[in-house]
Tab-separated table of C-alpha atoms in Angstrom:
chain	number	residue	atom	x	y	z
A	1168	MET	CA	-55.701	-30.049	29.430
A	1169	ALA	CA	-54.422	-32.939	31.522
A	1170	HIS	CA	-52.340	-32.430	34.611
A	1171	LYS	CA	-48.771	-33.681	34.535
A	1172	THR	CA	-48.184	-36.809	36.573
A	1173	ILE	CA	-44.567	-36.051	37.463
A	1174	THR	CA	-43.750	-36.322	41.146
A	1175	GLU	CA	-39.969	-36.079	40.899
A	1176	PRO	CA	-38.146	-32.867	39.873
A	1177	ASP	CA	-39.678	-31.906	36.552
A	1178	CYS	CA	-37.308	-30.870	33.794
A	1179	GLU	CA	-40.167	-28.976	32.160
A	1180	ALA	CA	-40.269	-26.744	35.252
A	1181	ASP	CA	-36.540	-26.028	35.021
A	1182	ALA	CA	-36.847	-23.220	32.504
A	1183	PHE	CA	-38.392	-19.837	32.012
A	1184	ARG	CA	-41.794	-20.048	30.380
A	1185	ASP	CA	-42.613	-17.771	27.501
A	1186	GLU	CA	-45.387	-15.376	28.348
A	1187	CYS	CA	-48.013	-14.658	25.674
A	1188	GLY	CA	-48.223	-13.386	22.126
A	1189	VAL	CA	-50.799	-10.923	20.740
A	1190	PHE	CA	-51.786	-10.091	17.168
A	1191	GLY	CA	-54.487	-7.907	15.634
A	1192	ILE	CA	-55.392	-6.641	12.177
A	1193	PHE	CA	-57.896	-3.974	11.148
A	1194	GLY	CA	-59.314	-3.703	7.632
A	1195	LYS	CA	-58.259	-6.879	5.795
A	1196	ALA	CA	-60.507	-9.519	4.225
A	1197	ASP	CA	-60.347	-12.886	5.984
A	1198	ALA	CA	-58.745	-11.188	8.960
A	1199	ALA	CA	-58.916	-14.311	11.139
A	1200	ALA	CA	-56.790	-16.249	8.652
A	1201	VAL	CA	-54.148	-13.511	8.803
A	1202	VAL	CA	-54.269	-13.556	12.605
A	1203	THR	CA	-53.804	-17.338	12.533
A	1204	LEU	CA	-50.599	-16.941	10.536
A	1205	GLY	CA	-49.401	-14.187	12.829
A	1206	LEU	CA	-50.056	-16.283	15.928
A	1207	HIS	CA	-48.226	-19.190	14.330
A	1208	ALA	CA	-45.132	-16.962	14.120
A	1209	LEU	CA	-45.643	-16.087	17.797
A	1210	GLN	CA	-46.129	-19.686	18.899
A	1211	HIS	CA	-42.851	-19.538	20.838
A	1212	ARG	CA	-44.474	-17.064	23.243
A	1213	GLY	CA	-47.156	-19.536	24.317
A	1214	GLN	CA	-47.938	-23.095	23.316
A	1215	GLU	CA	-50.824	-24.295	25.412
A	1216	ALA	CA	-53.866	-22.402	24.181
A	1217	ALA	CA	-54.972	-19.732	21.742
A	1218	GLY	CA	-57.984	-17.683	20.780
A	1219	ILE	CA	-59.260	-15.355	18.058
A	1220	VAL	CA	-62.118	-12.832	18.062
A	1221	SER	CA	-63.312	-11.390	14.741
A	1222	TYR	CA	-65.860	-8.749	13.755
A	1223	ASP	CA	-67.768	-8.679	10.460
A	1224	GLY	CA	-69.520	-5.325	10.804
A	1225	SER	CA	-72.548	-6.654	12.632
A	1226	GLN	CA	-71.427	-9.238	15.166
A	1227	PHE	CA	-68.393	-10.627	16.999
A	1228	SER	CA	-67.305	-14.231	16.653
A	1229	VAL	CA	-65.151	-15.996	19.246
A	1230	GLU	CA	-63.039	-19.164	19.003
A	1231	ARG	CA	-60.790	-20.333	21.845
A	1232	HIS	CA	-58.986	-23.659	21.940
A	1233	VAL	CA	-56.431	-25.545	23.996
A	1234	GLY	CA	-53.452	-26.621	21.886
A	1235	LEU	CA	-51.105	-25.338	19.212
A	1236	ILE	CA	-52.231	-22.935	16.505
A	1237	GLY	CA	-51.519	-25.471	13.768
A	1238	ASP	CA	-53.628	-28.111	15.484
A	1239	THR	CA	-56.702	-25.953	15.936
A	1240	PHE	CA	-57.087	-22.737	13.945
A	1241	THR	CA	-55.834	-24.042	10.603
A	1242	LYS	CA	-58.978	-26.136	10.201
A	1243	PRO	CA	-61.281	-24.587	7.548
A	1244	SER	CA	-64.322	-25.186	9.753
A	1245	VAL	CA	-62.825	-23.069	12.537
A	1246	LEU	CA	-61.840	-20.168	10.295
A	1247	ALA	CA	-65.292	-20.268	8.665
A	1248	ARG	CA	-66.749	-19.396	12.054
A	1249	LEU	CA	-64.584	-16.251	12.248
A	1250	PRO	CA	-65.811	-13.944	9.452
A	1251	GLY	CA	-64.870	-10.313	9.090
A	1252	SER	CA	-62.148	-7.856	8.169
A	1253	ARG	CA	-61.070	-7.170	11.768
A	1254	ALA	CA	-59.703	-9.654	14.262
A	1255	ILE	CA	-57.404	-10.026	17.238
A	1256	GLY	CA	-55.761	-13.128	18.657
A	1257	HIS	CA	-53.719	-14.440	21.541
A	1258	THR	CA	-51.442	-17.392	22.138
A	1259	ARG	CA	-50.856	-18.340	25.725
A	1260	TYR	CA	-48.634	-20.267	28.065
A	1261	SER	CA	-50.448	-21.146	31.262
A	1262	THR	CA	-48.634	-22.243	34.390
A	1263	THR	CA	-51.478	-24.479	35.533
A	1264	GLY	CA	-52.997	-27.422	33.724
A	1265	GLY	CA	-56.535	-27.606	34.997
A	1266	GLU	CA	-58.064	-24.247	34.204
A	1267	GLY	CA	-59.297	-25.177	30.740
A	1268	LEU	CA	-60.775	-22.549	28.468
A	1269	ARG	CA	-61.941	-19.996	30.989
A	1270	ASN	CA	-58.559	-18.223	31.068
A	1271	VAL	CA	-57.884	-18.457	27.338
A	1272	GLN	CA	-57.835	-15.069	25.624
A	1273	PRO	CA	-58.976	-12.887	23.953
A	1274	PHE	CA	-61.570	-12.099	26.591
A	1275	PHE	CA	-64.835	-10.690	25.263
A	1276	ALA	CA	-67.488	-8.625	27.007
A	1277	GLU	CA	-70.683	-6.798	26.014
A	1278	PHE	CA	-70.638	-3.248	27.342
A	1279	ASP	CA	-73.379	-0.656	27.268
A	1280	GLY	CA	-71.936	0.713	24.030
A	1281	GLY	CA	-71.218	-2.649	22.357
A	1282	GLY	CA	-68.833	-5.566	22.415
A	1283	PHE	CA	-65.129	-5.425	23.189
A	1284	ALA	CA	-62.372	-8.058	23.093
A	1285	ILE	CA	-58.925	-7.814	24.705
A	1286	SER	CA	-55.620	-9.703	24.460
A	1287	HIS	CA	-52.816	-9.153	26.960
A	1288	ASN	CA	-49.127	-9.966	27.203
A	1289	GLY	CA	-47.608	-9.228	30.596
A	1290	ASN	CA	-48.795	-9.277	34.188
A	1291	ILE	CA	-50.764	-6.723	36.165
A	1292	THR	CA	-49.151	-6.581	39.588
A	1293	ASN	CA	-52.112	-4.985	41.376
A	1294	ALA	CA	-54.794	-7.123	39.704
A	1295	LEU	CA	-55.756	-9.199	42.740
A	1296	THR	CA	-56.014	-6.153	44.961
A	1297	MET	CA	-58.234	-4.441	42.402
A	1298	GLN	CA	-60.323	-7.576	41.898
A	1299	ARG	CA	-61.202	-7.620	45.583
A	1300	GLU	CA	-62.247	-3.962	45.425
A	1301	LEU	CA	-64.291	-4.565	42.265
A	1302	GLN	CA	-66.003	-7.593	43.773
A	1303	LYS	CA	-67.063	-5.479	46.748
A	1304	ARG	CA	-68.700	-3.148	44.215
A	1305	GLY	CA	-70.613	-6.032	42.657
A	1306	ALA	CA	-68.287	-7.272	39.923
A	1307	ILE	CA	-68.469	-10.978	39.122
A	1308	PHE	CA	-65.326	-12.541	37.633
A	1309	SER	CA	-65.562	-15.538	35.312
A	1310	SER	CA	-61.812	-16.272	35.206
A	1311	THR	CA	-58.749	-16.126	37.447
A	1312	SER	CA	-56.801	-14.042	34.921
A	1313	ASP	CA	-55.481	-10.596	35.733
A	1314	THR	CA	-56.623	-9.452	32.268
A	1315	GLU	CA	-60.306	-9.636	33.171
A	1316	THR	CA	-59.729	-6.871	35.710
A	1317	LEU	CA	-59.333	-4.419	32.837
A	1318	LEU	CA	-62.780	-5.250	31.451
A	1319	HIS	CA	-64.420	-4.509	34.801
A	1320	LEU	CA	-62.516	-1.252	35.164
A	1321	ILE	CA	-63.740	-0.182	31.718
A	1322	ALA	CA	-67.312	-1.139	32.560
A	1323	MET	CA	-67.283	0.834	35.818
A	1324	SER	CA	-65.605	3.957	34.475
A	1325	ASP	CA	-67.762	7.075	34.593
A	1326	ARG	CA	-66.089	8.644	31.551
A	1327	GLU	CA	-68.296	9.473	28.563
A	1328	TYR	CA	-66.547	7.957	25.542
A	1329	PHE	CA	-65.161	4.451	25.222
A	1330	ILE	CA	-61.551	5.472	24.596
A	1331	GLU	CA	-61.753	7.674	27.698
A	1332	LYS	CA	-63.068	4.696	29.670
A	1333	PHE	CA	-60.233	2.543	28.312
A	1334	ILE	CA	-57.562	5.094	29.252
A	1335	ASP	CA	-59.169	5.595	32.652
A	1336	ALA	CA	-58.920	1.821	33.179
A	1337	VAL	CA	-55.347	1.209	31.981
A	1338	THR	CA	-53.943	4.098	33.984
A	1339	GLN	CA	-55.093	2.314	37.148
A	1340	LEU	CA	-52.968	-0.725	36.324
A	1341	GLU	CA	-49.503	-1.525	37.653
A	1342	GLY	CA	-46.955	-3.886	36.135
A	1343	ALA	CA	-46.394	-4.913	32.541
A	1344	PHE	CA	-48.960	-4.933	29.784
A	1345	SER	CA	-48.974	-4.903	26.017
A	1346	LEU	CA	-52.624	-4.915	24.983
A	1347	VAL	CA	-54.550	-5.325	21.741
A	1348	GLY	CA	-58.298	-4.673	21.890
A	1349	LEU	CA	-61.142	-4.733	19.370
A	1350	SER	CA	-64.514	-2.974	19.461
A	1351	GLY	CA	-67.103	-2.598	16.745
A	1352	LYS	CA	-65.457	0.582	15.485
A	1353	LYS	CA	-61.809	0.470	16.451
A	1354	MET	CA	-58.723	-1.562	17.283
A	1355	ILE	CA	-56.737	-0.375	20.291
A	1356	GLY	CA	-53.151	-1.050	21.285
A	1357	ALA	CA	-51.468	-0.033	24.541
A	1358	ARG	CA	-48.133	-0.491	26.318
A	1359	ASP	CA	-47.447	0.131	29.972
A	1360	PRO	CA	-45.509	3.365	30.641
A	1361	LEU	CA	-42.210	1.488	31.084
A	1362	GLY	CA	-42.677	-0.544	27.902
A	1363	ILE	CA	-41.633	-3.751	29.663
A	1364	ARG	CA	-43.176	-6.071	27.045
A	1365	PRO	CA	-42.872	-5.556	23.263
A	1366	LEU	CA	-45.581	-4.364	20.886
A	1367	VAL	CA	-45.098	-3.307	17.265
A	1368	LEU	CA	-47.153	-1.576	14.605
A	1369	GLY	CA	-47.259	-2.902	11.061
A	1370	ASP	CA	-49.053	-2.404	7.753
A	1371	LEU	CA	-50.376	-4.948	5.235
A	1372	ASP	CA	-51.731	-3.343	2.083
A	1373	GLY	CA	-53.195	-0.471	4.067
A	1374	ALA	CA	-54.478	-2.592	6.947
A	1375	TYR	CA	-52.927	-1.773	10.310
A	1376	ILE	CA	-51.457	-4.544	12.451
A	1377	LEU	CA	-50.526	-4.655	16.136
A	1378	CYS	CA	-48.463	-7.610	17.319
A	1379	SER	CA	-45.823	-8.745	19.800
A	1380	GLU	CA	-42.860	-9.156	17.437
A	1381	THR	CA	-41.729	-8.314	13.910
A	1382	CYS	CA	-41.423	-12.007	12.975
A	1383	ALA	CA	-45.247	-12.062	12.914
A	1384	LEU	CA	-45.178	-9.315	10.288
A	1385	ASP	CA	-42.634	-11.182	8.196
A	1386	ILE	CA	-44.734	-14.329	7.913
A	1387	ILE	CA	-47.587	-12.449	6.223
A	1388	GLY	CA	-45.429	-10.081	4.159
A	1389	ALA	CA	-46.408	-7.012	6.173
A	1390	ARG	CA	-44.314	-3.869	6.588
A	1391	PHE	CA	-42.874	-2.893	9.953
A	1392	VAL	CA	-43.925	0.674	10.734
A	1393	ARG	CA	-42.518	1.224	14.234
A	1394	ASP	CA	-42.534	0.028	17.813
A	1395	VAL	CA	-45.514	1.134	19.841
A	1396	ARG	CA	-43.979	3.576	22.289
A	1397	PRO	CA	-43.908	2.942	26.034
A	1398	GLY	CA	-46.987	4.531	27.579
A	1399	GLU	CA	-48.697	4.911	24.197
A	1400	VAL	CA	-52.350	4.133	23.515
A	1401	ILE	CA	-53.006	3.692	19.784
A	1402	VAL	CA	-56.539	3.922	18.401
A	1403	ILE	CA	-57.118	2.628	14.868
A	1404	THR	CA	-60.378	3.348	13.029
A	1405	GLU	CA	-61.481	3.540	9.406
A	1406	LYS	CA	-60.290	7.154	9.496
A	1407	GLY	CA	-56.737	6.211	10.443
A	1408	LEU	CA	-54.552	6.120	13.531
A	1409	ARG	CA	-54.424	8.342	16.580
A	1410	SER	CA	-52.106	8.180	19.601
A	1411	TYR	CA	-52.533	9.158	23.236
A	1412	PHE	CA	-49.869	9.374	25.945
A	1413	PRO	CA	-51.800	9.431	29.228
A	1414	TRP	CA	-48.757	8.787	31.450
A	1415	GLY	CA	-46.587	11.561	30.033
A	1416	GLU	CA	-42.810	11.162	29.762
A	1417	ILE	CA	-41.354	8.215	31.714
A	1418	LYS	CA	-37.977	6.584	31.150
A	1419	PRO	CA	-38.650	3.121	29.653
A	1420	ARG	CA	-37.459	-0.156	31.160
A	1421	PHE	CA	-37.839	-2.802	28.448
A	1422	CYS	CA	-37.314	-6.417	29.575
A	1423	ILE	CA	-33.690	-7.271	28.838
A	1424	PHE	CA	-34.438	-10.995	28.984
A	1425	GLU	CA	-36.407	-10.651	25.731
A	1426	TYR	CA	-32.977	-10.350	24.079
A	1427	VAL	CA	-31.535	-13.286	26.012
A	1428	TYR	CA	-34.333	-15.789	25.467
A	1429	PHE	CA	-37.962	-14.830	24.862
A	1430	ALA	CA	-38.060	-13.037	21.517
A	1431	ARG	CA	-37.593	-15.030	18.316
A	1432	PRO	CA	-34.053	-14.641	16.924
A	1433	ASP	CA	-35.317	-13.248	13.606
A	1434	SER	CA	-37.282	-10.444	15.276
A	1435	ASN	CA	-36.164	-6.850	15.645
A	1436	VAL	CA	-37.080	-5.604	19.113
A	1437	GLU	CA	-36.810	-1.977	20.177
A	1438	GLY	CA	-34.450	-1.246	17.285
A	1439	ARG	CA	-32.166	-4.216	17.899
A	1440	ASN	CA	-31.945	-7.466	15.960
A	1441	VAL	CA	-32.345	-10.303	18.437
A	1442	TYR	CA	-30.044	-12.758	16.644
A	1443	GLU	CA	-27.180	-10.264	16.379
A	1444	THR	CA	-27.685	-9.241	20.001
A	1445	ARG	CA	-27.444	-12.857	21.137
A	1446	LYS	CA	-24.249	-13.319	19.141
A	1447	ASN	CA	-22.907	-10.187	20.840
A	1448	ILE	CA	-23.804	-11.755	24.176
A	1449	GLY	CA	-21.666	-14.759	23.272
A	1450	ILE	CA	-18.801	-12.503	22.256
A	1451	GLU	CA	-18.921	-10.657	25.579
A	1452	LEU	CA	-19.124	-13.968	27.420
A	1453	ALA	CA	-15.991	-15.266	25.678
A	1454	LYS	CA	-14.137	-12.048	26.500
A	1455	GLU	CA	-15.086	-12.250	30.172
A	1456	SER	CA	-14.738	-16.004	30.740
A	1457	PRO	CA	-12.358	-17.690	28.262
A	1458	VAL	CA	-11.476	-21.358	28.710
A	1459	GLU	CA	-9.057	-23.742	27.057
A	1460	ALA	CA	-11.199	-26.156	25.091
A	1461	ASP	CA	-11.559	-27.975	21.789
A	1462	MET	CA	-15.078	-26.973	20.756
A	1463	VAL	CA	-18.150	-24.888	21.581
A	1464	VAL	CA	-21.523	-26.654	21.761
A	1465	PRO	CA	-24.859	-24.861	22.209
A	1466	VAL	CA	-27.635	-26.197	24.406
A	1467	PRO	CA	-30.283	-26.020	21.669
A	1468	ASP	CA	-32.061	-24.024	20.655
A	1469	SER	CA	-31.876	-21.010	22.931
A	1470	GLY	CA	-28.103	-21.200	23.418
A	1471	THR	CA	-27.218	-21.383	19.722
A	1472	PRO	CA	-26.682	-17.716	18.718
A	1473	ALA	CA	-24.650	-16.992	21.868
A	1474	ALA	CA	-22.565	-20.124	21.234
A	1475	ILE	CA	-21.822	-18.905	17.709
A	1476	GLY	CA	-20.605	-15.583	19.098
A	1477	PHE	CA	-18.572	-17.312	21.808
A	1478	ALA	CA	-16.884	-19.633	19.298
A	1479	HIS	CA	-16.072	-16.749	16.951
A	1480	GLN	CA	-14.509	-14.648	19.720
A	1481	ALA	CA	-12.647	-17.602	21.269
A	1482	GLY	CA	-11.374	-18.928	17.933
A	1483	LEU	CA	-12.851	-22.355	18.658
A	1484	PRO	CA	-14.832	-24.701	16.399
A	1485	PHE	CA	-18.613	-24.523	16.759
A	1486	ASP	CA	-20.394	-27.852	16.507
A	1487	LEU	CA	-23.779	-29.401	17.211
A	1488	GLY	CA	-22.724	-31.726	19.976
A	1489	ILE	CA	-26.311	-31.914	21.232
A	1490	ILE	CA	-29.226	-32.640	18.900
A	1491	ARG	CA	-32.719	-31.511	19.829
A	1492	ASN	CA	-35.903	-33.432	19.081
A	1493	HIS	CA	-38.351	-30.746	17.958
A	1494	TYR	CA	-41.363	-33.049	18.118
A	1495	VAL	CA	-41.664	-33.288	21.892
A	1496	GLY	CA	-44.402	-31.026	23.252
A	1497	ARG	CA	-44.489	-29.262	26.585
A	1498	THR	CA	-47.355	-31.396	27.875
A	1499	PHE	CA	-45.752	-34.785	27.290
A	1500	ILE	CA	-47.040	-37.045	30.068
A	1501	GLN	CA	-44.360	-39.130	31.754
A	1502	PRO	CA	-46.289	-41.904	33.503
A	1503	THR	CA	-43.598	-44.044	35.101
A	1504	ALA	CA	-40.404	-43.474	37.061
A	1505	SER	CA	-38.271	-45.117	34.379
A	1506	ILE	CA	-39.668	-42.796	31.718
A	1507	ARG	CA	-39.329	-39.725	33.958
A	1508	HIS	CA	-35.598	-40.369	34.271
A	1509	MET	CA	-35.387	-40.115	30.482
A	1510	GLY	CA	-37.003	-36.672	30.461
A	1511	VAL	CA	-34.039	-34.719	29.074
A	1512	LYS	CA	-33.304	-37.294	26.376
A	1513	LEU	CA	-36.837	-36.881	25.073
A	1514	LYS	CA	-35.707	-33.441	23.906
A	1515	HIS	CA	-31.904	-33.671	23.683
A	1516	ASN	CA	-29.386	-36.311	22.721
A	1517	ALA	CA	-25.603	-36.059	22.706
A	1518	ASN	CA	-23.824	-36.372	19.357
A	1519	ARG	CA	-21.102	-38.794	20.458
A	1520	THR	CA	-19.151	-38.625	17.205
A	1521	ALA	CA	-18.675	-34.873	17.594
A	1522	ILE	CA	-17.768	-34.672	21.275
A	1523	GLU	CA	-16.032	-37.895	22.281
A	1524	GLY	CA	-12.609	-37.175	23.726
A	1525	LYS	CA	-13.095	-33.397	23.390
A	1526	ARG	CA	-12.941	-30.564	25.901
A	1527	VAL	CA	-16.415	-29.112	25.453
A	1528	VAL	CA	-17.781	-25.649	26.253
A	1529	LEU	CA	-21.559	-25.815	26.668
A	1530	VAL	CA	-23.331	-22.470	26.123
A	1531	ASP	CA	-26.858	-22.012	27.477
A	1532	ASP	CA	-29.069	-18.955	27.967
A	1533	SER	CA	-29.686	-19.352	31.709
A	1534	ILE	CA	-29.805	-21.662	34.714
A	1535	VAL	CA	-33.095	-21.782	36.601
A	1536	ARG	CA	-33.366	-24.708	39.030
A	1537	GLY	CA	-30.292	-26.460	37.647
A	1538	THR	CA	-31.810	-29.917	37.267
A	1539	THR	CA	-31.817	-29.804	33.469
A	1540	SER	CA	-28.224	-28.539	33.400
A	1541	GLN	CA	-27.217	-31.472	35.604
A	1542	LYS	CA	-28.736	-33.981	33.205
A	1543	ILE	CA	-27.320	-32.353	30.079
A	1544	VAL	CA	-23.834	-32.243	31.550
A	1545	GLN	CA	-24.064	-35.917	32.539
A	1546	MET	CA	-25.339	-36.795	29.065
A	1547	VAL	CA	-22.334	-35.066	27.471
A	1548	ARG	CA	-19.934	-36.819	29.855
A	1549	ASP	CA	-21.575	-40.174	29.106
A	1550	ALA	CA	-20.947	-39.504	25.417
A	1551	GLY	CA	-17.228	-39.377	26.112
A	1552	ALA	CA	-16.379	-35.691	26.576
A	1553	ALA	CA	-12.979	-35.281	28.248
A	1554	GLU	CA	-13.997	-32.040	30.006
A	1555	VAL	CA	-17.266	-30.151	30.247
A	1556	HIS	CA	-17.267	-26.400	30.860
A	1557	MET	CA	-20.456	-24.355	30.996
A	1558	ARG	CA	-20.898	-20.710	30.035
A	1559	ILE	CA	-24.215	-18.958	30.658
A	1560	ALA	CA	-25.331	-16.151	28.340
A	1561	SER	CA	-26.894	-14.059	31.119
A	1562	PRO	CA	-26.158	-13.098	34.726
A	1563	PRO	CA	-27.270	-15.450	37.520
A	1564	THR	CA	-31.059	-15.524	37.903
A	1565	VAL	CA	-31.637	-14.542	41.523
A	1566	ALA	CA	-35.239	-13.261	41.597
A	1567	SER	CA	-38.667	-14.177	40.277
A	1568	CYS	CA	-40.382	-12.260	37.490
A	1569	PHE	CA	-43.763	-10.659	38.156
A	1570	TYR	CA	-44.216	-9.197	34.677
A	1571	GLY	CA	-45.781	-12.058	32.722
A	1572	VAL	CA	-43.058	-14.693	32.821
A	1573	ASP	CA	-43.589	-17.946	34.684
A	1574	THR	CA	-40.556	-18.383	36.921
A	1575	PRO	CA	-40.164	-20.461	40.065
A	1576	GLU	CA	-40.361	-18.653	43.377
A	1577	THR	CA	-37.066	-17.076	44.343
A	1578	SER	CA	-36.136	-19.718	46.906
A	1579	LYS	CA	-36.155	-22.369	44.147
A	1580	LEU	CA	-33.800	-20.477	41.845
A	1581	LEU	CA	-30.382	-22.081	42.066
A	1582	ALA	CA	-28.482	-18.778	41.931
A	1583	SER	CA	-30.521	-17.332	44.794
A	1584	ARG	CA	-29.123	-19.897	47.243
A	1585	MET	CA	-25.746	-20.946	45.831
A	1586	SER	CA	-22.516	-19.260	44.831
A	1587	THR	CA	-21.138	-19.857	41.337
A	1588	GLU	CA	-18.672	-22.382	42.751
A	1589	GLU	CA	-21.463	-24.203	44.584
A	1590	MET	CA	-23.498	-24.280	41.376
A	1591	ARG	CA	-20.480	-25.615	39.486
A	1592	ASP	CA	-20.241	-28.465	41.963
A	1593	TYR	CA	-24.030	-29.051	41.838
A	1594	ILE	CA	-24.241	-29.435	38.055
A	1595	LYS	CA	-20.851	-31.213	37.982
A	1596	VAL	CA	-18.949	-29.208	35.376
A	1597	ASP	CA	-15.216	-28.525	35.247
A	1598	SER	CA	-15.870	-24.781	35.213
A	1599	LEU	CA	-18.902	-22.486	35.247
A	1600	ALA	CA	-19.200	-18.784	34.448
A	1601	PHE	CA	-22.066	-16.352	33.881
A	1602	LEU	CA	-22.128	-13.189	31.801
A	1603	SER	CA	-21.786	-10.103	33.987
A	1604	MET	CA	-24.534	-7.508	34.143
A	1605	ASP	CA	-22.315	-4.926	32.453
A	1606	GLY	CA	-21.417	-7.516	29.804
A	1607	LEU	CA	-25.097	-8.053	29.068
A	1608	TYR	CA	-25.667	-4.318	28.756
A	1609	ARG	CA	-22.670	-3.987	26.423
A	1610	ALA	CA	-24.100	-6.759	24.257
A	1611	VAL	CA	-27.306	-4.772	23.750
A	1612	ALA	CA	-25.262	-1.691	22.794
A	1613	GLU	CA	-25.198	0.055	26.166
A	1614	PRO	CA	-21.739	0.853	27.602
A	1615	SER	CA	-22.709	-0.456	31.061
A	1616	ARG	CA	-25.585	-0.647	33.491
A	1617	ASN	CA	-26.552	2.685	35.034
A	1618	LYS	CA	-26.960	1.542	38.625
A	1619	GLU	CA	-28.925	4.639	39.639
A	1620	CYS	CA	-31.335	4.405	36.711
A	1621	PRO	CA	-31.080	1.096	34.807
A	1622	GLN	CA	-31.915	1.236	31.121
A	1623	PHE	CA	-33.844	-2.053	31.149
A	1624	CYS	CA	-35.947	-4.154	33.459
A	1625	ASP	CA	-33.386	-6.644	34.769
A	1626	ALA	CA	-35.222	-7.608	37.969
A	1627	CYS	CA	-34.636	-11.343	37.481
A	1628	PHE	CA	-30.883	-10.661	37.674
A	1629	SER	CA	-30.791	-7.723	40.087
A	1630	GLY	CA	-33.880	-8.149	42.254
A	1631	GLU	CA	-34.709	-4.486	41.555
A	1632	TYR	CA	-38.310	-4.245	40.351
A	1633	PRO	CA	-39.204	-1.138	38.312
A	1634	THR	CA	-42.870	-1.021	39.363
A	1635	ASP	CA	-44.871	-1.457	42.521
A	1636	LEU	CA	-45.774	-5.071	43.356
A	1637	THR	CA	-48.971	-4.329	45.231
A	1638	ASP	CA	-50.305	-7.884	45.221
A	1639	ARG	CA	-47.009	-9.383	46.369
A	1640	ASP	CA	-46.675	-6.838	49.156
A	1641	SER	CA	-50.276	-7.076	50.359
A	1642	ASP	CA	-51.280	-8.479	53.747
A	1643	ASP	CA	-52.184	-11.721	52.005
A	1644	GLY	CA	-48.794	-11.915	50.338
A	1645	THR	CA	-48.410	-15.687	50.434
A	1646	ARG	CA	-51.655	-16.221	48.547
A	1647	THR	CA	-51.032	-13.435	46.075
A	1648	LEU	CA	-47.537	-14.691	45.286
A	1649	SER	CA	-48.885	-18.096	44.322
A	1650	LEU	CA	-51.694	-16.617	42.275
A	1651	LEU	CA	-49.457	-14.119	40.530
A	1652	ALA	CA	-47.525	-16.999	39.010
A	1653	LYS	CA	-50.726	-18.402	37.537
A	1654	HIS	CA	-51.684	-15.308	35.594
A	1655	GLY	CA	-50.356	-15.036	32.047
């Protein structure tokens, strides 16, 4: 994949990046075709590369490609190279452009007892530390991904049976991980003990499915069975399903930002419908930060459900004052300064007829660096808005994520170095307000945030990380911080 040529502030970098999506099916003819459909539904979780590994009873087949699912895996020639009734897949967002295929998952390895493939959503926060230890013991890494660490830990385990080796390996990991693995005899799913990233179990005509979100079940007509529990290791064989809980009982800390932005609105995550939760967020936002205005306009698409809730609570008209171009990809190369200045308009354009002369409330999911917000506000003003107010459907983002989400380092987050009033002046709006932390918790059906024991992982808003960050806190912290951001 080509490197971007942007030298000025990049609007593409002024956003959270979706992490990864995983999907696996066990016991269904043309399994790879089903996985392709499932990954297509999970495309929002990663749009730069994807891979599928299938097994036909005698051998594994591997296909990994840079690009969107629809541009690669829908070709009959590709699917023909993935025979079998068992398959797993992965769709990925990478934070670097030059690493090519070597970090594209699923990863596959031949162990003493046979082949094994693994897909991972999340980030292992002690991966670099463990890689150094493994390399001293003779391990040779072929990628820079944290996921490969798991394969080496499995290979070096002294346990007798494969599932024991797998459990021995995953219990040495820190951070966030939702895993789907495939061997010659079984499909394995696992969530970290805090359940930071989602993973669900489904059924399609008797074939078990493991995937990141319920929307991937809907696209193939599968039945949602349940969420994989935090700290659960699921083993699926021809005999059925068996669960292990090697970590015991630990209070979960699911990522609350999945409800704000990452999960698809039509998914149900941890018992909550994402779309309804985002509308509730907008309702809470309107209660906390009302403003006299003529209309509510979402910053599409992530701000739309919250804007609907805000408009309903505020008794204001909801209108599409900004239109999004859905045909602009993330890797659009902007070769000249004049084109770079048009970066926001490649994706968004103001609907002058709707907003001219109006007092507009813009609703967005978050502010990261603030450069995109600046440009959108100016675009709305240029279209004739009389006033522009901004309401953000989450608390201020003050800390980086180390759990599988590509975020800028903390010093580059606008809210980490400016007050709300300073941010208001920076993005040039008439007023600016963020949802409070308690308001966010109320929106997801919790009365308030338990400050002594938070119900979710909200580290990007609070700076309180629920796991150890061994790599970040190591002696070589500067290097590990930069590398952590590159692992998806």
